[in-house]
Amino acid sequence: MEKYDVIVVGGGPGGLAAACAARKAGAQRVLVLERDSRAGGILNQCIHDGFGLIRYKQTLAGPEYATRAIQEALDCGVEIKCGTMVVDMSAQRQVTAVGPDGLHIYEAGAVVLATGCRERTRGAVMIPGTRPAGVFTAGVVQNFVNIRNIMIGKKVVILGSGDIGLIMARRLTLEGAKVLAVVELMQNSGGLQRNIQQCLYDFNIPLYTGHTVSNIVGKRNLSAVEISRVDENNKPIPGSGWTVECDALVLSVGLIPENEVAKAAGVKLDPRSNGTVTDDYMQTSVPGVFSCGNSHAVMDLVDFVSAQGEIAGKNAAAFCSGGQMEQWVLSRLSEPAKGLPEPDALNCILCPNGCRLRYEADGSISGNKCKRGIEYARQERTDPVRTLTLTVRTQDGRLIPARTVEPISQAKLMEAVAALQRITLPDRDYVCGEVLVEDLMGAKVVATANIPAQHP
Amino acid sequence: MNEQFDVLVVGAGAVGCAIARELSRSQLRIGVVDKGCDVAAGASGRNSAVVHAGFNNKPGTLMAELCVEGNENFEALCAELDVPYKKTGKLLVAFDEAEMETLEKLLRQGEENGCKGLRMVDHAAVQKLAPNVGGFGGLYSPNTAIFDPFLYTVALAENAVYNGARFFLNNRVVAVKKDGDLFAVTTSQGVFKTRVLVNAAGMFSDKISAMVGVDEYHIYPCRGEYLILDKIANDYLTIPVYPAPTKGNSGLGIHLTPTIHGNLLVGPNAEHINDHLDYGTVSKTQDELFAAAQKLLPALQRKDVIGAFAGTRPKLASPEEGGFRDFVIKEEPSVPNFINLVGIESPGMTASMPIAKRVSAMVQGILQPAPNPDFCGKHKNIIRFAEQTPERKAELIAQDPDYGEVICRCQQITKKEICQAIENPLGVKTISGIKYRAWPTTGRCQGGYCLTRIVEILEKEYGVRVEDVAYRDEGSELFAGRVK
């Protein structure tokens, strides 16, 4: 039996930050157990940008954020064990994990659960109809499209306008699919305002709020969905529906904290959300077992997940040493604007201030705390620019996630995508930050992840 | 395909597979054709997964006789075939005196049929058997059991293959002609000649019968929808709970059934439809199912629902007639060597082996084959990593590192199990085929974690092209190809 001061279950952003903080707070041996073949969690498939504005004061692509978090953990002396899944844990913090190298039983002074969340499925929201191929959750689509180089359809309907749904609308459009509709049950979208603008409005993708998918049609393959208006109880209104022919339905209908390991150890869960119940120090009902990130409560921004992970990790170390614990406080001030943009108003996305800018009748712009806000608002009205995030193919069919260093004109995005599609990279290792293309319509394109060459 | 068989079975449901397996005890050239891409594609894979005791059926019917016989031998059969089986018993609950009387009648009917151990229970006893269940009192059946209907059918088919039978999936029968002493069965892929023809086509048994020239049956498809709940059976209910039956019902009433995997099933309703293969679910029905389930088990929550499915019952009783009509199991006098099975609905799974034994006896009478000296009825299922002790798990990983790679997080199914499922003797390589054999994609995340990984294994280790990865039947391909 191997002993560690702190064992972190889950190598996503929360777990990595927790491990790092535990080391910094004096824990000697800190181990992260990650079931995937690499650490970074779901960020690895989130190749779009917009991460890290609060934590790193710049906007990063998901894999870039993950790469930083992994490097920070390694630099702190954290041990990361990938391809290893925790299958059991006791209240005495005995952790059982399996990997191709065997079954491991660890003893931990303290444990941090950073097990993330899973997607709500078709079954959970009870969409009636047949059960054809072509109905996917958004995260699965993201994995297929961004990592495994597999396209899930050509004519797509998306249910749910949370950020994942919005991001996938843009991703699928950039990869050549026609996104026919984004359907939202509620009267307003729960997604970030910048995502509604940059993922839907930029590409003229229609958003139907107050609607739902009321039927799924097709025996073997999906052939159509029915979209209906909903009443005040969010039930489809009979007769209000219309049929949209499509070959893929992408569901982005919510996330549920994943807490099977917590359950095994007897950690108390919130019966409604399935999140862990913790005290202010992120300690669960089982002493010495801490919880953070989406397995505690699903968060909008990864920056918050990392921040909470740090508190949980620090307190886990303090639990071992008998040191002082720190309370978790979420600063709501820095949360960016959500929901449908108002006409003549715009939320600045350049820094965490998120100023609410207003286009006045006289053509001036108000609401800005600095000059950059005015420039941003003007640019959005005249020639908006975007950081393009995409993948570039290697000869052996791997996808290297990438982004432009300089933003490019929104009007020229599809042209840039087409140019990038024609490029095939040689088979070799790729390193986060290395330049893949020197000049894509005036912008450099860099890799946003470390992708090793495939071993034959 | 222009081969000759001694016996050709149409239909690879539980009954067809049981027949093939029983026939393989003799030296016979046995073929099984089915339009589906896998066994158990019809009613055998779409039911409550209950081994019935036999009290629901009218005394003197084949249904009653074969169900009781099937129930008595099911445990031993599952042991031989290595199929998960659990004798849970079953509870029927009454909410008033009238329903108690109905249940008492059912008890007497059951005793007449030869069911053992049936007894009436009072409210306190109901609470003891199923602590969360409401109701006034009930009928308890100790011999009712739950099992895995997919693995059961797969095991029968694989054991039949092991003993020499051959399966031809994706073969839709389009015509049957008499060719001298033989039948010439034309399918979507070729012509199969056979001395004896067995119709075990379930939902389409009337159509096959008509093709052979016996045009006197009509199958009325009757859909039943289910909700699948998360693995909460241990928290809520460890015994199937049914309502008291109502007269003329085409099913057994919406009930709650723990599955052998620990999930809870709610359903089915009974709705006569026109399309034999309409497995669609309807919002209104789903609400009804949930309401009926909550009547039995008030603690149920909607957030526990993780999936839904539907099946169709091949009924001989018309919607107007209601209720049940007995199984047709006979050698048709007008067409020698044609063994006709029509209207094999519930309790067809329970009765599948007794049906097979009767069919086998008919075939013995016609062909008088020699016994198959190499017959072995034992079948080994894929080892379930999650069910092993830690010591055994460590051993398995040491033997094969693929046991250390967890592909399905919800139920801890390893790469080794997925690969064994892909390498099945029937050659089925669909996602549903892997699902029924190794059980991935069935947990609370419904494939959110494992689907991408299974596709990668199919692609990288078995050379399946991305475009060809199918969910279920041909034509249910999942993907549009490469992104770039």
Tab-separated table of N, CA and C in Angstrom, chain A residues 279-358:
chain	number	residue	atom	x	y	z
A	279	ASP	N	-18.408	22.210	3.650
A	279	ASP	CA	-18.403	23.399	4.510
A	279	ASP	C	-17.691	24.536	3.759
A	280	ASP	N	-17.446	25.636	4.416
A	280	ASP	CA	-16.818	26.785	3.757
A	280	ASP	C	-15.379	26.502	3.334
A	281	TYR	N	-14.838	25.421	3.856
A	281	TYR	CA	-13.442	25.084	3.547
A	281	TYR	C	-13.344	24.005	2.470
A	282	MET	N	-14.456	23.738	1.821
A	282	MET	CA	-14.570	22.732	0.766
A	282	MET	C	-14.367	21.304	1.292
A	283	GLN	N	-14.559	21.156	2.602
A	283	GLN	CA	-14.469	19.815	3.164
A	283	GLN	C	-15.854	19.173	3.153
A	284	THR	N	-15.910	17.917	2.732
A	284	THR	CA	-17.188	17.218	2.642
A	284	THR	C	-17.588	16.685	4.006
A	285	SER	N	-18.685	15.913	4.015
A	285	SER	CA	-19.169	15.325	5.266
A	285	SER	C	-18.208	14.273	5.807
A	286	VAL	N	-17.277	13.798	4.967
A	286	VAL	CA	-16.284	12.829	5.433
A	286	VAL	C	-14.991	13.582	5.754
A	287	PRO	N	-14.544	13.554	6.997
A	287	PRO	CA	-13.364	14.327	7.377
A	287	PRO	C	-12.156	13.978	6.512
A	288	GLY	N	-11.452	15.007	6.079
A	288	GLY	CA	-10.255	14.786	5.267
A	288	GLY	C	-10.540	14.581	3.796
A	289	VAL	N	-11.812	14.589	3.434
A	289	VAL	CA	-12.164	14.477	2.012
A	289	VAL	C	-12.725	15.818	1.556
A	290	PHE	N	-12.044	16.423	0.609
A	290	PHE	CA	-12.418	17.747	0.105
A	290	PHE	C	-12.972	17.603	-1.304
A	291	SER	N	-13.669	18.629	-1.755
A	291	SER	CA	-14.286	18.558	-3.078
A	291	SER	C	-14.212	19.932	-3.714
A	292	CYS	N	-14.044	19.959	-5.023
A	292	CYS	CA	-13.971	21.263	-5.685
A	292	CYS	C	-14.448	21.159	-7.130
A	293	GLY	N	-14.661	22.294	-7.720
A	293	GLY	CA	-14.990	22.366	-9.141
A	293	GLY	C	-16.382	21.839	-9.456
A	294	ASN	N	-16.523	21.300	-10.651
A	294	ASN	CA	-17.843	20.914	-11.127
A	294	ASN	C	-18.453	19.736	-10.381
A	295	SER	N	-17.631	18.952	-9.691
A	295	SER	CA	-18.228	17.861	-8.915
A	295	SER	C	-18.848	18.407	-7.623
A	296	HIS	N	-18.476	19.608	-7.258
A	296	HIS	CA	-19.126	20.268	-6.125
A	296	HIS	C	-20.381	20.998	-6.611
A	297	ALA	N	-20.201	21.863	-7.588
A	297	ALA	CA	-21.327	22.558	-8.217
A	297	ALA	C	-20.825	23.048	-9.567
A	298	VAL	N	-21.632	22.855	-10.602
A	298	VAL	CA	-21.169	23.172	-11.956
A	298	VAL	C	-20.956	24.675	-12.087
A	299	MET	N	-19.800	25.057	-12.607
A	299	MET	CA	-19.417	26.466	-12.715
A	299	MET	C	-19.358	26.907	-14.179
A	300	ASP	N	-19.519	28.224	-14.386
A	300	ASP	CA	-19.488	28.759	-15.742
A	300	ASP	C	-18.072	28.914	-16.266
A	301	LEU	N	-17.157	29.300	-15.383
A	301	LEU	CA	-15.811	29.636	-15.837
A	301	LEU	C	-14.777	28.715	-15.200
A	302	VAL	N	-13.835	28.281	-16.016
A	302	VAL	CA	-12.793	27.393	-15.511
A	302	VAL	C	-11.912	28.129	-14.501
A	303	ASP	N	-11.795	29.446	-14.652
A	303	ASP	CA	-11.000	30.238	-13.706
A	303	ASP	C	-11.491	30.019	-12.275
A	304	PHE	N	-12.815	29.933	-12.113
A	304	PHE	CA	-13.387	29.706	-10.782
A	304	PHE	C	-13.085	28.294	-10.294
A	305	VAL	N	-13.114	27.354	-11.238
A	305	VAL	CA	-12.812	25.959	-10.888
A	305	VAL	C	-11.389	25.878	-10.326
A	306	SER	N	-10.443	26.524	-11.015
A	306	SER	CA	-9.056	26.507	-10.545
A	306	SER	C	-8.945	27.165	-9.176
A	307	ALA	N	-9.624	28.312	-9.025
A	307	ALA	CA	-9.537	29.051	-7.758
A	307	ALA	C	-10.077	28.197	-6.610
A	308	GLN	N	-11.177	27.522	-6.869
A	308	GLN	CA	-11.751	26.686	-5.816
A	308	GLN	C	-10.869	25.469	-5.540
A	309	GLY	N	-10.281	24.930	-6.617
A	309	GLY	CA	-9.350	23.813	-6.459
A	309	GLY	C	-8.201	24.196	-5.536
A	310	GLU	N	-7.708	25.407	-5.704
A	310	GLU	CA	-6.595	25.871	-4.855
A	310	GLU	C	-6.975	25.868	-3.380
A	311	ILE	N	-8.184	26.337	-3.107
A	311	ILE	CA	-8.638	26.367	-1.709
A	311	ILE	C	-8.744	24.933	-1.172
A	312	ALA	N	-9.360	24.059	-1.976
A	312	ALA	CA	-9.540	22.669	-1.529
A	312	ALA	C	-8.186	21.999	-1.300
A	313	GLY	N	-7.243	22.245	-2.219
A	313	GLY	CA	-5.922	21.632	-2.106
A	313	GLY	C	-5.157	22.149	-0.902
A	314	LYS	N	-5.233	23.449	-0.720
A	314	LYS	CA	-4.546	24.067	0.421
A	314	LYS	C	-5.091	23.503	1.735
A	315	ASN	N	-6.427	23.410	1.799
A	315	ASN	CA	-7.051	22.928	3.029
A	315	ASN	C	-6.795	21.443	3.250
A	316	ALA	N	-6.659	20.692	2.149
A	316	ALA	CA	-6.317	19.267	2.281
A	316	ALA	C	-4.936	19.135	2.920
A	317	ALA	N	-4.008	19.974	2.476
A	317	ALA	CA	-2.668	19.953	3.062
A	317	ALA	C	-2.732	20.354	4.536
A	318	ALA	N	-3.552	21.373	4.829
A	318	ALA	CA	-3.698	21.836	6.211
A	318	ALA	C	-4.313	20.746	7.090
A	319	PHE	N	-5.231	19.974	6.508
A	319	PHE	CA	-5.836	18.867	7.259
A	319	PHE	C	-4.757	17.878	7.704
A	320	CYS	N	-3.815	17.613	6.789
A	320	CYS	CA	-2.731	16.668	7.101
A	320	CYS	C	-1.805	17.220	8.187
A	321	SER	N	-1.505	18.508	8.090
A	321	SER	CA	-0.487	19.082	8.980
A	321	SER	C	-1.088	19.726	10.222
A	322	GLY	N	-2.390	19.831	10.236
A	322	GLY	CA	-3.037	20.518	11.344
A	322	GLY	C	-2.951	22.032	11.218
A	323	GLY	N	-2.685	22.511	10.009
A	323	GLY	CA	-2.523	23.944	9.772
A	323	GLY	C	-3.848	24.670	9.619
A	324	GLN	N	-3.732	25.940	9.320
A	324	GLN	CA	-4.890	26.825	9.200
A	324	GLN	C	-5.575	26.611	7.850
A	325	MET	N	-6.898	26.483	7.854
A	325	MET	CA	-7.625	26.360	6.594
A	325	MET	C	-8.126	27.722	6.134
A	326	GLU	N	-8.440	27.788	4.836
A	326	GLU	CA	-8.899	29.053	4.259
A	326	GLU	C	-10.304	28.875	3.707
A	327	GLN	N	-11.117	29.908	3.873
A	327	GLN	CA	-12.494	29.833	3.372
A	327	GLN	C	-12.556	30.061	1.869
A	328	TRP	N	-13.520	29.450	1.246
A	328	TRP	CA	-13.767	29.690	-0.170
A	328	TRP	C	-14.726	30.856	-0.313
A	329	VAL	N	-14.320	31.856	-1.082
A	329	VAL	CA	-15.189	32.993	-1.380
A	329	VAL	C	-15.175	33.194	-2.886
A	330	LEU	N	-16.353	33.173	-3.481
A	330	LEU	CA	-16.420	33.370	-4.927
A	330	LEU	C	-16.690	34.836	-5.208
A	331	SER	N	-15.809	35.426	-6.015
A	331	SER	CA	-16.020	36.809	-6.383
A	331	SER	C	-16.937	36.847	-7.592
A	332	ARG	N	-18.173	37.249	-7.360
A	332	ARG	CA	-19.161	37.281	-8.435
A	332	ARG	C	-18.947	38.495	-9.350
A	333	LEU	N	-18.145	39.442	-8.875
A	333	LEU	CA	-17.940	40.680	-9.631
A	333	LEU	C	-17.393	40.413	-11.024
A	334	SER	N	-16.567	39.404	-11.088
A	334	SER	CA	-15.849	39.204	-12.337
A	334	SER	C	-16.585	38.293	-13.306
A	335	GLU	N	-17.836	38.021	-13.039
A	335	GLU	CA	-18.563	37.128	-13.931
A	335	GLU	C	-19.022	37.868	-15.184
A	336	PRO	N	-18.702	37.358	-16.359
A	336	PRO	CA	-19.102	38.068	-17.572
A	336	PRO	C	-20.609	37.989	-17.821
A	337	ALA	N	-21.087	38.884	-18.690
A	337	ALA	CA	-22.524	38.999	-18.934
A	337	ALA	C	-23.066	37.781	-19.662
A	338	LYS	N	-24.313	37.418	-19.267
A	338	LYS	CA	-24.963	36.260	-19.881
A	338	LYS	C	-26.242	36.686	-20.585
A	339	GLY	N	-26.720	35.833	-21.477
A	339	GLY	CA	-28.020	36.029	-22.093
A	339	GLY	C	-27.954	36.832	-23.379
A	340	LEU	N	-29.123	37.027	-23.960
A	340	LEU	CA	-29.209	37.697	-25.257
A	340	LEU	C	-28.689	39.127	-25.160
A	341	PRO	N	-27.868	39.545	-26.105
A	341	PRO	CA	-27.375	40.928	-26.075
A	341	PRO	C	-28.532	41.899	-26.300
A	342	GLU	N	-28.440	43.058	-25.649
A	342	GLU	CA	-29.449	44.080	-25.884
A	342	GLU	C	-29.049	44.868	-27.128
A	343	PRO	N	-30.019	45.449	-27.825
A	343	PRO	CA	-29.637	46.308	-28.939
A	343	PRO	C	-28.943	47.555	-28.380
A	344	ASP	N	-27.989	48.047	-29.071
A	344	ASP	CA	-27.269	49.262	-28.686
A	344	ASP	C	-26.485	49.134	-27.390
A	345	ALA	N	-26.244	47.924	-26.953
A	345	ALA	CA	-25.384	47.746	-25.787
A	345	ALA	C	-24.442	46.594	-26.068
A	346	LEU	N	-23.339	46.591	-25.355
A	346	LEU	CA	-22.320	45.589	-25.631
A	346	LEU	C	-21.492	45.422	-24.372
A	347	ASN	N	-21.168	44.209	-24.044
A	347	ASN	CA	-20.310	44.000	-22.895
A	347	ASN	C	-18.890	43.788	-23.365
A	348	CYS	N	-18.011	44.603	-22.840
A	348	CYS	CA	-16.613	44.505	-23.243
A	348	CYS	C	-16.026	43.188	-22.735
A	349	ILE	N	-15.246	42.526	-23.583
A	349	ILE	CA	-14.703	41.227	-23.200
A	349	ILE	C	-13.180	41.273	-23.091
A	350	LEU	N	-12.626	42.463	-23.109
A	350	LEU	CA	-11.164	42.554	-23.157
A	350	LEU	C	-10.497	42.291	-21.813
A	351	CYS	N	-11.204	42.569	-20.720
A	351	CYS	CA	-10.608	42.298	-19.414
A	351	CYS	C	-11.725	41.875	-18.462
A	352	PRO	N	-11.366	41.395	-17.261
A	352	PRO	CA	-12.408	40.890	-16.361
A	352	PRO	C	-13.409	41.946	-15.896
A	353	ASN	N	-13.104	43.231	-16.089
A	353	ASN	CA	-14.078	44.255	-15.704
A	353	ASN	C	-15.411	44.070	-16.419
A	354	GLY	N	-15.343	43.688	-17.671
A	354	GLY	CA	-16.555	43.438	-18.435
A	354	GLY	C	-17.483	44.629	-18.490
A	355	CYS	N	-16.954	45.808	-18.812
A	355	CYS	CA	-17.777	47.032	-18.834
A	355	CYS	C	-18.968	46.875	-19.769
A	356	ARG	N	-20.081	47.442	-19.332
A	356	ARG	CA	-21.266	47.421	-20.165
A	356	ARG	C	-21.255	48.697	-21.012
A	357	LEU	N	-20.944	48.530	-22.276
A	357	LEU	CA	-20.796	49.674	-23.178
A	357	LEU	C	-22.126	49.960	-23.854
A	358	ARG	N	-22.347	51.236	-24.112
A	358	ARG	CA	-23.618	51.631	-24.730
A	358	ARG	C	-23.339	52.549	-25.925
